[in-house]
Coordinates of C-alpha atoms in Angstrom, one line a residue:
M1 CA -20.3 47.5 -163.1
R2 CA -23.8 48.1 -164.3
K3 CA -23.0 51.6 -165.3
L4 CA -19.8 50.5 -167.0
A5 CA -21.7 47.8 -169.0
V6 CA -24.3 50.4 -170.0
V7 CA -21.6 52.8 -171.2
I8 CA -19.8 50.1 -173.1
A9 CA -23.0 49.0 -174.8
L10 CA -23.9 52.5 -175.7
V11 CA -20.5 53.2 -177.0
L12 CA -20.6 50.1 -179.2
L13 CA -24.2 50.5 -180.3
L14 CA -24.4 54.2 -180.7
A15 CA -21.1 54.9 -182.3
V16 CA -21.5 57.0 -185.5
A17 CA -19.3 58.0 -188.2
S18 CA -16.2 59.9 -187.1
F19 CA -16.5 63.6 -187.2
A20 CA -12.7 64.0 -187.3
N21 CA -9.9 62.1 -188.9
Y22 CA -6.6 62.3 -187.1
Q23 CA -3.6 63.0 -189.3
D24 CA -1.4 60.5 -187.5
V25 CA -3.9 57.6 -187.2
D26 CA -4.1 55.6 -190.4
P27 CA -7.4 53.8 -191.2
D28 CA -5.5 50.6 -191.6
H29 CA -4.0 50.8 -188.1
W30 CA -5.1 48.0 -185.7
A31 CA -6.5 50.4 -183.2
Y32 CA -8.2 52.8 -185.6
E33 CA -11.7 51.6 -184.8
S34 CA -11.2 51.9 -181.1
V35 CA -9.7 55.3 -181.4
M36 CA -12.7 56.5 -183.5
N37 CA -15.2 54.9 -181.1
V38 CA -13.8 56.6 -178.0
T39 CA -13.5 59.9 -179.9
N40 CA -17.1 59.7 -181.1
A41 CA -18.2 58.9 -177.6
G42 CA -16.5 62.1 -176.4
L43 CA -14.1 60.3 -174.1
F44 CA -11.0 61.3 -176.1
E45 CA -10.3 64.2 -178.4
G46 CA -7.3 65.1 -180.5
Y47 CA -4.8 67.9 -180.1
P48 CA -5.5 71.4 -181.7
D49 CA -3.1 70.5 -184.6
G50 CA -5.4 67.6 -185.6
T51 CA -3.2 64.7 -184.3
F52 CA -3.9 62.0 -181.8
K53 CA -0.3 61.2 -180.8
G54 CA -1.1 57.6 -179.8
N55 CA 2.5 56.8 -179.0
Q56 CA 2.8 59.7 -176.5
A57 CA 2.4 59.0 -172.8
M58 CA -0.7 60.5 -171.1
T59 CA -0.1 63.1 -168.4
R60 CA -2.1 63.1 -165.2
Y61 CA -3.9 66.2 -166.4
E62 CA -5.0 64.5 -169.6
Y63 CA -6.0 61.4 -167.6
A64 CA -8.1 63.5 -165.2
M65 CA -9.9 65.1 -168.2
V66 CA -10.6 61.7 -169.7
V67 CA -11.9 60.3 -166.4
N68 CA -14.1 63.4 -165.9
R69 CA -15.6 63.0 -169.4
F70 CA -16.2 59.3 -168.7
L71 CA -18.0 60.0 -165.4
R72 CA -20.2 62.6 -166.9
Y73 CA -20.9 60.3 -169.9
V74 CA -21.8 57.5 -167.5
D75 CA -24.1 59.7 -165.4
S76 CA -25.9 61.2 -168.4
A77 CA -26.2 57.8 -170.2
D78 CA -27.4 56.1 -167.0
S79 CA -29.9 58.8 -166.2
R80 CA -31.2 58.8 -169.8
L81 CA -31.5 55.1 -169.9
E82 CA -33.3 54.9 -166.5
E83 CA -35.7 57.7 -167.7
L84 CA -36.4 55.8 -170.9
I85 CA -36.9 52.5 -169.2
Y86 CA -39.2 54.0 -166.6
A87 CA -41.1 55.9 -169.3
H88 CA -41.6 52.9 -171.6
V89 CA -41.3 49.8 -169.4
G90 CA -43.0 51.2 -166.3
T91 CA -46.2 51.7 -168.2
G92 CA -46.1 48.2 -169.5
V93 CA -46.1 46.5 -166.1
P94 CA -49.3 44.7 -165.5
A95 CA -51.6 46.3 -163.0
N96 CA -52.1 43.0 -161.1
I97 CA -48.4 42.3 -160.6
A98 CA -48.8 42.8 -156.8
E99 CA -51.6 40.3 -156.8
F100 CA -49.5 37.8 -158.9
E101 CA -46.6 38.2 -156.4
G102 CA -49.0 37.6 -153.5
K103 CA -50.2 34.4 -155.2
L104 CA -46.7 33.2 -155.8
N105 CA -45.8 33.9 -152.2
A106 CA -48.9 32.0 -151.0
Q107 CA -48.0 29.1 -153.3
A108 CA -44.5 29.1 -152.0
Q109 CA -45.8 29.0 -148.4
E110 CA -48.0 26.0 -149.4
I111 CA -45.1 24.2 -150.9
L112 CA -43.0 24.8 -147.7
A113 CA -45.9 23.4 -145.6
L114 CA -46.1 20.3 -147.9
K115 CA -42.4 19.9 -147.7
R116 CA -42.6 20.0 -143.9
R117 CA -45.3 17.3 -144.0
V118 CA -43.3 15.1 -146.3
T119 CA -40.3 15.6 -144.0
D120 CA -42.3 14.5 -140.9
L121 CA -43.6 11.5 -142.8
E122 CA -40.0 10.6 -143.8
V123 CA -38.9 10.9 -140.1
T124 CA -41.8 8.6 -139.0
T125 CA -40.9 6.1 -141.7
K126 CA -37.2 6.2 -140.7
L127 CA -38.1 5.5 -137.1
L128 CA -40.2 2.5 -138.1
G129 CA -37.3 1.3 -140.2
Q130 CA -35.0 1.6 -137.2
S131 CA -37.4 -0.3 -135.0
I132 CA -37.7 -3.1 -137.6
A133 CA -33.9 -3.1 -137.9
K134 CA -33.6 -3.5 -134.2
Q135 CA -36.0 -6.5 -134.2
A136 CA -34.1 -7.9 -137.2
T137 CA -30.9 -7.6 -135.2
S138 CA -32.5 -9.5 -132.3
V139 CA -33.7 -12.2 -134.7
A140 CA -30.2 -12.4 -136.3
A141 CA -28.7 -12.8 -132.8
L142 CA -31.1 -15.6 -132.0
E143 CA -30.4 -17.3 -135.3
K144 CA -26.7 -17.1 -134.6
E145 CA -27.2 -18.6 -131.2
I146 CA -29.2 -21.4 -132.8
V147 CA -26.5 -21.9 -135.4
D148 CA -23.9 -22.1 -132.6
L149 CA -26.0 -24.7 -130.8
A150 CA -26.5 -26.7 -133.9
F151 CA -22.8 -26.6 -134.6
S152 CA -22.2 -27.8 -131.0
A153 CA -24.8 -30.6 -131.5
T154 CA -23.1 -31.5 -134.8
V155 CA -19.7 -31.7 -133.1
A156 CA -21.3 -33.8 -130.3
F157 CA -23.0 -36.1 -132.9
D158 CA -19.7 -36.4 -134.8
Q159 CA -18.0 -37.4 -131.5
I160 CA -20.7 -39.9 -130.9
D161 CA -20.3 -41.3 -134.4
A162 CA -16.5 -41.5 -133.7
N163 CA -17.1 -43.3 -130.4
I164 CA -19.5 -45.7 -132.1
A165 CA -16.9 -46.3 -134.8
R166 CA -14.3 -46.9 -132.1
L167 CA -16.7 -49.3 -130.4
D168 CA -17.1 -51.1 -133.7
M169 CA -13.3 -51.3 -134.0
I170 CA -13.2 -52.7 -130.4
E171 CA -15.9 -55.2 -131.2
D172 CA -14.0 -56.2 -134.3
R173 CA -10.8 -56.5 -132.3
I174 CA -12.7 -58.6 -129.7
E175 CA -14.0 -60.8 -132.6
D176 CA -10.4 -61.2 -133.8
V177 CA -9.2 -62.1 -130.3
K178 CA -12.1 -64.5 -130.0
A179 CA -11.1 -66.0 -133.4
D180 CA -7.5 -66.2 -132.1
F181 CA -8.8 -67.7 -128.9
E182 CA -10.8 -70.3 -130.8
S183 CA -7.9 -71.1 -133.0
T184 CA -5.6 -71.4 -130.0
K185 CA -8.3 -73.4 -128.3
G186 CA -8.5 -75.7 -131.3
N187 CA -4.7 -76.1 -131.3
Y188 CA -5.0 -76.7 -127.6
D189 CA -7.7 -79.4 -128.1
E190 CA -5.6 -80.9 -130.9
L191 CA -2.6 -80.8 -128.6
I192 CA -4.6 -82.4 -125.8
S193 CA -5.8 -85.0 -128.2
T194 CA -2.2 -85.6 -129.4
T195 CA -0.9 -85.6 -125.8
A196 CA -3.7 -88.0 -124.8
L197 CA -2.8 -90.2 -127.7
D198 CA 0.8 -90.0 -126.7
V199 CA -0.1 -90.8 -123.1
Y200 CA -2.2 -93.7 -124.3
R201 CA 0.7 -94.9 -126.4
L202 CA 3.0 -94.3 -123.4
S203 CA 0.7 -96.3 -121.3
R204 CA 0.8 -99.0 -123.9
G205 CA 4.5 -98.8 -123.9
K206 CA 4.7 -97.6 -127.4
A207 CA 6.4 -94.2 -126.6
D208 CA 9.6 -93.4 -125.0
K209 CA 10.0 -91.4 -121.8
T210 CA 11.8 -88.5 -123.5
T211 CA 8.9 -87.9 -125.8
V212 CA 6.5 -88.0 -123.0
D213 CA 8.4 -85.4 -121.0
A214 CA 8.6 -83.2 -124.0
L215 CA 4.9 -83.4 -124.6
A216 CA 4.2 -82.7 -120.9
A217 CA 6.4 -79.6 -121.0
R218 CA 4.7 -78.5 -124.2
L219 CA 1.3 -79.1 -122.6
A220 CA 2.2 -77.0 -119.6
T221 CA 3.5 -74.2 -121.8
L222 CA 0.4 -74.3 -123.8
E223 CA -1.8 -74.2 -120.7
T224 CA 0.2 -71.2 -119.4
E225 CA -0.1 -69.4 -122.7
L226 CA -3.8 -70.1 -122.9
D227 CA -4.3 -68.7 -119.4
D228 CA -2.3 -65.6 -120.2
I229 CA -4.3 -65.0 -123.4
T230 CA -7.5 -65.6 -121.6
F231 CA -6.6 -63.1 -118.8
T232 CA -5.4 -60.6 -121.4
I233 CA -8.6 -60.9 -123.4
F234 CA -10.8 -60.4 -120.3
D235 CA -8.8 -57.5 -119.0
F236 CA -8.9 -55.8 -122.3
M237 CA -12.6 -56.4 -122.6
D238 CA -13.2 -55.1 -119.1
A239 CA -11.1 -52.0 -119.5
N240 CA -12.6 -51.0 -122.9
T241 CA -16.1 -51.9 -121.8
D242 CA -15.8 -49.6 -118.8
L243 CA -14.2 -46.8 -120.9
T244 CA -16.8 -47.2 -123.6
F245 CA -19.7 -47.1 -121.1
S246 CA -18.2 -44.1 -119.4
R247 CA -17.8 -42.2 -122.6
I248 CA -21.3 -43.2 -123.7
R249 CA -22.7 -41.9 -120.4
D250 CA -20.7 -38.6 -120.9
L251 CA -22.0 -38.2 -124.4
E252 CA -25.5 -39.0 -123.3
D253 CA -25.2 -36.3 -120.6
Q254 CA -23.8 -33.8 -123.2
I255 CA -26.6 -34.7 -125.6
A256 CA -29.2 -34.2 -122.8
M257 CA -27.6 -30.8 -122.0
L258 CA -27.6 -29.8 -125.7
E259 CA -31.2 -30.9 -126.1
S260 CA -32.1 -28.9 -123.0
S261 CA -30.3 -25.8 -124.3
I262 CA -31.8 -26.2 -127.8
N263 CA -35.2 -26.6 -126.3
G264 CA -34.7 -23.5 -124.1
V265 CA -33.3 -21.5 -127.0
R266 CA -36.2 -22.8 -129.2
A267 CA -38.7 -21.7 -126.5
D268 CA -37.0 -18.2 -126.3
L269 CA -36.9 -18.0 -130.0
D270 CA -40.5 -18.9 -130.3
D271 CA -41.4 -16.3 -127.7
N272 CA -39.2 -13.7 -129.4
M273 CA -40.6 -14.6 -132.8
D274 CA -44.1 -14.3 -131.4
I275 CA -43.2 -10.9 -130.0
I276 CA -41.5 -9.9 -133.2
F277 CA -44.4 -11.1 -135.4
D278 CA -46.9 -9.4 -133.1
F279 CA -44.9 -6.2 -133.2
M280 CA -44.4 -6.5 -137.0
D281 CA -48.1 -7.1 -137.5
A282 CA -49.0 -4.1 -135.4
N283 CA -46.3 -1.9 -137.0
T284 CA -47.2 -3.3 -140.4
D285 CA -50.8 -2.3 -140.0
L286 CA -49.6 1.1 -138.7
T287 CA -47.0 1.3 -141.5
F288 CA -49.5 0.4 -144.2
S289 CA -51.9 3.0 -142.7
R290 CA -49.2 5.7 -142.7
I291 CA -48.1 4.6 -146.2
H292 CA -51.7 5.0 -147.3
E293 CA -51.8 8.4 -145.7
L294 CA -48.4 9.2 -147.4
E295 CA -49.8 8.1 -150.7
E296 CA -52.9 10.2 -150.3
S297 CA -50.7 13.2 -149.2
I298 CA -48.4 12.7 -152.1
A299 CA -51.4 12.4 -154.5
A300 CA -52.7 15.7 -153.0
I301 CA -49.3 17.3 -153.3
E302 CA -49.0 16.1 -156.9
G303 CA -52.4 17.6 -157.6
E304 CA -51.4 20.9 -156.0
F305 CA -48.1 20.8 -157.9
E306 CA -50.1 20.3 -161.1
E307 CA -52.3 23.2 -160.3
L308 CA -49.3 25.2 -159.4
D309 CA -47.6 24.3 -162.6
A310 CA -50.7 25.2 -164.5
K311 CA -50.8 28.6 -162.7
I312 CA -47.1 29.2 -163.2
E313 CA -47.4 28.2 -166.9
S314 CA -50.4 30.6 -167.3
N315 CA -48.5 33.4 -165.4
T316 CA -45.4 32.6 -167.4
D317 CA -47.2 32.9 -170.7
F318 CA -48.7 36.2 -169.5
L319 CA -45.3 37.5 -168.4
Y320 CA -43.8 36.4 -171.8
R321 CA -46.5 38.3 -173.6
K322 CA -46.0 41.3 -171.5
I323 CA -42.2 41.0 -171.9
S324 CA -42.6 40.7 -175.7
I325 CA -44.7 43.9 -175.6
V326 CA -42.1 45.6 -173.3
D327 CA -39.3 44.4 -175.7
E328 CA -41.1 46.0 -178.6
D329 CA -41.5 49.2 -176.6
N330 CA -37.8 48.9 -175.6
K331 CA -36.8 48.6 -179.2
K332 CA -38.8 51.7 -180.1
A333 CA -37.3 53.4 -177.0
I334 CA -33.8 52.3 -178.1
D335 CA -34.4 53.6 -181.6
S336 CA -35.6 56.9 -180.1
L337 CA -32.6 56.8 -177.8
N338 CA -30.3 56.3 -180.7
A339 CA -31.8 59.3 -182.5
S340 CA -31.5 61.3 -179.2
V341 CA -27.9 60.2 -178.8
G342 CA -27.2 61.1 -182.4
S343 CA -28.5 64.6 -181.8
L344 CA -26.6 64.6 -178.5
D345 CA -23.4 63.7 -180.4
D346 CA -24.0 66.6 -182.7
G347 CA -24.3 68.8 -179.7
L348 CA -21.2 67.3 -178.2
R349 CA -19.3 68.0 -181.4
T350 CA -20.4 71.7 -181.2
V351 CA -19.4 71.7 -177.5
R352 CA -16.0 70.3 -178.4
R353 CA -15.4 72.9 -181.0
D354 CA -16.5 75.6 -178.5
L355 CA -14.1 74.0 -176.0
T356 CA -11.3 74.2 -178.6
D357 CA -12.0 77.8 -179.1
L358 CA -12.2 78.3 -175.4
S359 CA -8.8 76.6 -174.9
V360 CA -7.4 79.1 -177.4
T361 CA -9.1 81.9 -175.5
V362 CA -7.7 80.5 -172.3
K363 CA -4.2 80.6 -173.7
M364 CA -4.7 84.2 -174.8
L365 CA -6.0 85.0 -171.3
G366 CA -3.0 83.4 -169.9
Q367 CA -0.8 85.7 -171.9
A368 CA -2.9 88.6 -170.9
S369 CA -2.8 87.4 -167.3
S370 CA 1.0 87.9 -167.1
V371 CA 0.5 91.5 -168.2
H372 CA -2.3 91.9 -165.7
N373 CA -0.1 90.5 -162.9
T374 CA 2.5 93.2 -163.7
R375 CA -0.2 95.8 -163.6
I376 CA -1.4 94.4 -160.3
A377 CA 2.1 94.8 -158.9
D378 CA 2.1 98.4 -159.9
N379 CA -1.4 98.9 -158.5
R380 CA -0.3 97.4 -155.2
A381 CA 2.5 100.0 -155.0
D382 CA -0.1 102.7 -155.7
L383 CA -2.4 101.2 -153.1
N384 CA 0.4 101.3 -150.5
V385 CA 0.8 105.1 -151.2
L386 CA -3.0 105.4 -151.1
R387 CA -3.1 103.6 -147.8
L388 CA -0.8 106.2 -146.3
D389 CA -3.0 108.9 -147.6
M390 CA -6.0 107.1 -146.2
E391 CA -4.3 106.9 -142.8
E392 CA -3.8 110.7 -142.9
L393 CA -7.4 111.1 -144.0
A394 CA -8.5 108.8 -141.2
D395 CA -6.7 111.1 -138.7
L396 CA -8.5 114.1 -140.2
T397 CA -11.7 112.1 -140.0
Y398 CA -11.2 111.5 -136.3
D399 CA -10.6 115.2 -135.8
L400 CA -13.7 116.0 -137.9
S401 CA -15.6 113.5 -135.9
D402 CA -14.8 115.5 -132.8
E403 CA -16.0 118.6 -134.5
V404 CA -19.2 116.9 -135.7
T405 CA -19.8 115.8 -132.1
G406 CA -19.5 119.4 -130.9
L407 CA -21.7 120.5 -133.8
S408 CA -24.2 117.9 -132.8
K409 CA -24.3 119.2 -129.3
L410 CA -24.7 122.7 -130.6
T411 CA -27.4 121.5 -132.9
Y412 CA -29.4 119.9 -130.1
M413 CA -29.0 123.2 -128.2
M414 CA -30.3 125.2 -131.1
L415 CA -33.1 122.7 -131.6
D416 CA -34.1 123.3 -128.0
V417 CA -34.0 127.0 -128.5
F418 CA -36.0 126.7 -131.8
T419 CA -38.5 124.5 -130.0
E420 CA -39.1 127.0 -127.3
E421 CA -39.5 129.8 -129.9
L422 CA -41.9 127.5 -131.8
E423 CA -43.9 127.0 -128.7
E424 CA -44.0 130.7 -128.0
L425 CA -45.1 131.2 -131.6
D426 CA -47.7 128.6 -131.3
A427 CA -48.9 130.4 -128.2
K428 CA -49.0 133.6 -130.1
K429 CA -50.8 131.9 -132.9
A430 CA -53.2 130.5 -130.5
D431 CA -53.9 133.9 -129.2
K432 CA -54.3 135.1 -132.8
E433 CA -52.2 138.2 -132.2
D434 CA -50.3 139.6 -135.0
L435 CA -51.0 136.6 -137.2
A436 CA -49.1 137.8 -140.3
A437 CA -46.0 138.7 -138.4
L438 CA -46.2 135.3 -136.7
E439 CA -46.4 133.5 -140.0
D440 CA -43.3 135.4 -141.3
D441 CA -41.4 134.5 -138.2
V442 CA -42.5 130.8 -138.5
S443 CA -41.4 130.7 -142.2
E444 CA -38.1 132.3 -141.3
L445 CA -37.6 129.9 -138.4
R446 CA -38.4 126.9 -140.7
S447 CA -35.9 128.1 -143.3
K448 CA -33.3 128.4 -140.6
T449 CA -34.2 124.9 -139.4
E450 CA -33.9 123.4 -142.8
S451 CA -30.6 125.1 -143.5
F452 CA -29.3 123.9 -140.2
G453 CA -30.5 120.4 -140.9
A454 CA -28.8 120.4 -144.3
A455 CA -25.6 121.5 -142.6
I456 CA -26.0 118.7 -140.1
N457 CA -26.6 116.2 -142.9
V458 CA -23.5 117.3 -144.8
A459 CA -21.4 117.1 -141.6
T460 CA -22.8 113.6 -141.0
I461 CA -22.0 112.4 -144.5
I462 CA -18.5 113.8 -144.2
A463 CA -18.1 111.9 -140.9
L464 CA -19.4 108.7 -142.5
I465 CA -17.0 109.0 -145.4
G466 CA -14.2 109.5 -143.0
M467 CA -15.2 106.4 -141.1
V468 CA -15.4 104.4 -144.3
F469 CA -11.9 105.4 -145.4
S470 CA -10.6 104.7 -142.0
T471 CA -12.1 101.2 -142.2
I472 CA -10.6 100.6 -145.6
S473 CA -7.2 101.7 -144.3
L474 CA -7.5 99.0 -141.6
F475 CA -7.6 96.2 -144.3
Y476 CA -4.4 97.5 -146.0

């Protein structure tokens, strides 16, 4: 992808005026600019007749040619770009870049260490929060228990109030019964008075016997009713009094139990609250101490971050200045590259013209190749005849080889004889007898030896030629 982007950028930025106008591509055509760009980049080229044939399908051969040009263009552009960048940018890299990277790495390690410290402090704070939450849960449970006891006490007090109200109603009823009793008693007293008066009158003879009997019956009835009312009142009072006292005792027992439970819960709550407050005091002191440490650590971290920001800002300014310098160098390098690419495009145009001439030459060579193939067929027939001749020559060579072998043996024999004669001559020469005759004999012997050696060389050469031809015949 990087190479493709580089190629596309170079094609778009470095495209120059078209060196060829296709006959079948109108300048108003919607693809005219694209056709000219890829042509100028050397990726496409027209046909020898000066046409582009944009509506014609591309063959696999043409596609292979385009891809090959594209790959070569990518490799050359990428290598040129890397060379230029290395030549112009590499020299602009600050000498202390390694030191700067080392400082950045050290600062990154310090930041990681500070982050770990902050994480540990956060974990400690979280544990303290969980402990306080547990204590708060215990306090909430105790508060709920107190609320439940208070509710039970409220219910008990409400029941006591209801019983007291009922007692008040009973007392009112008793007062009503007493009032009725007093009224009945008044009526009874009045009746007694009336009866006594009637009896007195009767004793005085002023009342008849029927009236007296009626009064006596009425008196007996009133006495019976009075007794019933009296017994009913006392029974009711006894029953309600016993029930009221029993309920009062039960309520008193319940109140005593509630008071005991409330006192126990209050004592437990006081103990737990003391423990909680002690724990909270201890943890509060520890928490405040750790918070103070956290604040100091955070302040130190902030100071380090400020120093780091200042260093980064300083280094960033330095890098920006260097980048601006490198950008200027890159612009100059790109201008130089554009000039180089322009000259390269001129060279590519020349190469394309040479390739066009070469394609014509290849076509001519193709035509000549057919004639050459015909000649090759004729030559093959001649070679077959020559092979037969070579086979016969090989047979002769083998025969000659036997003769050469015999000649070699004879040569060795003659050499032995000549050696013996030379030894004798040397002996004669050593004895200094007939020196002139001896020198003539030596010269004659040397001439014979040279002639014989030449004959041996000729025979050897002939044998070698025969072996060569026999070897050639084996390949055919």
